Amino acid sequence: QVQLVESGGGLVQAGGSLRLSCAASGRTFSTYAMGWFRQTPGKEREFVAGISRGGSNTYYADSVRGRFTISRDNAKNTVAVQMNSLKPEDTAVYYCAAATARVGELGSRYDYWGQGTQVTVSS
């Protein structure tokens, strides 16, 4: 089992940057594909970015490609997403998630979820 704890959320002006981190417990972190999702009230949780077990493959939603960068450090059991050029529409609660299956865009592929961290982008 994996426990995930996100950090790094906050309030930022449009055009600014934030870096979200997710710390994972357990000694098997490298066996999980990792993903970041986000959710706003009344909407479905949506895929933001994903990274393969070894970190060699990354995937992004069209809405964030070119602005967000996902990375992981298996030695430190962490995954992060660097978010640049933030827009008000990026405002959401951001969740990291771990999957025993391959990384994908469907939330149902992920087995473990963090509690989320709020990101608010003001215009």
Coordinates of C-alpha atoms in Angstrom, one line a residue, residues 20-117:
L20 CA 3.5 20.7 -6.5
S21 CA 5.2 17.8 -4.8
C22 CA 3.9 14.4 -3.7
A23 CA 5.7 12.3 -1.2
A24 CA 5.0 8.6 -1.1
S25 CA 5.4 6.1 1.7
G26 CA 6.6 2.6 1.3
R27 CA 9.6 1.0 -0.4
T28 CA 7.9 0.1 -3.7
F29 CA 7.4 3.6 -5.1
S30 CA 9.4 2.8 -8.3
T31 CA 6.8 0.0 -9.1
Y32 CA 4.0 2.6 -9.5
A33 CA 3.2 4.8 -12.5
M34 CA 2.3 8.2 -11.1
G35 CA -0.2 10.8 -12.2
W36 CA -1.5 14.2 -11.4
F37 CA -5.2 15.0 -11.6
R38 CA -7.3 18.0 -10.8
Q39 CA -10.8 18.7 -9.9
T40 CA -13.1 21.8 -9.6
P41 CA -16.5 21.8 -7.9
G42 CA -19.1 20.3 -10.0
K43 CA -16.7 18.8 -12.5
E44 CA -15.2 15.4 -13.1
R45 CA -11.7 14.8 -12.0
E46 CA -9.4 15.3 -15.0
F47 CA -6.0 14.0 -15.9
V48 CA -3.2 16.5 -15.9
A49 CA 0.0 14.6 -16.3
G50 CA 1.5 11.2 -15.9
I51 CA 4.9 9.5 -15.7
S52 CA 6.0 6.0 -16.1
R53 CA 7.7 3.9 -13.4
G54 CA 11.2 4.7 -14.4
G55 CA 10.4 8.3 -15.4
S56 CA 11.4 7.9 -19.1
N57 CA 7.9 8.4 -20.4
T58 CA 5.7 11.4 -19.6
Y59 CA 2.1 12.3 -20.7
Y60 CA 0.2 15.5 -20.6
A61 CA -3.3 16.8 -21.1
D62 CA -3.6 19.1 -24.1
S63 CA -4.6 21.9 -21.8
V64 CA -1.2 21.9 -19.9
R65 CA 1.2 20.6 -22.5
G66 CA 4.1 23.0 -22.8
R67 CA 3.4 24.7 -19.5
F68 CA 3.6 21.8 -17.0
T69 CA 6.4 19.3 -16.4
I70 CA 6.1 16.2 -14.4
S71 CA 9.1 14.5 -12.9
R72 CA 9.9 11.8 -10.3
D73 CA 12.7 10.9 -8.0
N74 CA 12.5 7.2 -7.1
A75 CA 15.3 7.5 -4.6
K76 CA 13.3 10.0 -2.7
N77 CA 9.9 8.6 -3.3
T78 CA 8.6 11.8 -4.8
V79 CA 6.8 13.0 -7.8
A80 CA 6.4 16.6 -8.8
V81 CA 4.7 18.8 -11.3
Q82 CA 6.2 22.2 -12.2
M83 CA 3.5 24.5 -13.4
N84 CA 4.4 27.6 -15.4
S85 CA 2.4 30.2 -17.2
L86 CA -0.5 29.5 -14.9
K87 CA -4.0 30.5 -16.0
P88 CA -7.2 31.1 -13.9
E89 CA -8.6 28.0 -15.5
D90 CA -5.9 26.0 -13.8
T91 CA -7.5 26.7 -10.5
A92 CA -8.5 23.4 -8.9
V93 CA -7.6 20.9 -6.2
Y94 CA -4.7 18.9 -7.5
Y95 CA -4.2 15.2 -6.6
C96 CA -1.4 12.8 -7.1
A97 CA -2.2 9.2 -7.7
A98 CA -0.3 5.9 -8.0
A99 CA -1.1 3.1 -10.4
T100 CA 0.1 -0.5 -10.5
A101 CA -1.0 -0.5 -14.1
R102 CA 0.6 1.5 -16.8
V103 CA 0.1 5.3 -16.6
G104 CA -3.0 6.5 -18.3
E105 CA -5.6 9.2 -18.3
L106 CA -8.4 7.4 -16.7
G107 CA -8.7 7.9 -12.9
S108 CA -9.9 4.3 -12.6
R109 CA -6.5 3.1 -13.5
Y110 CA -5.1 4.5 -10.3
D111 CA -5.1 2.6 -7.0
Y112 CA -4.0 5.2 -4.5
W113 CA -4.8 8.9 -4.1
G114 CA -3.5 11.7 -2.0
Q115 CA -5.8 14.2 -0.2
G116 CA -5.2 17.0 -2.7
T117 CA -3.8 20.5 -2.6

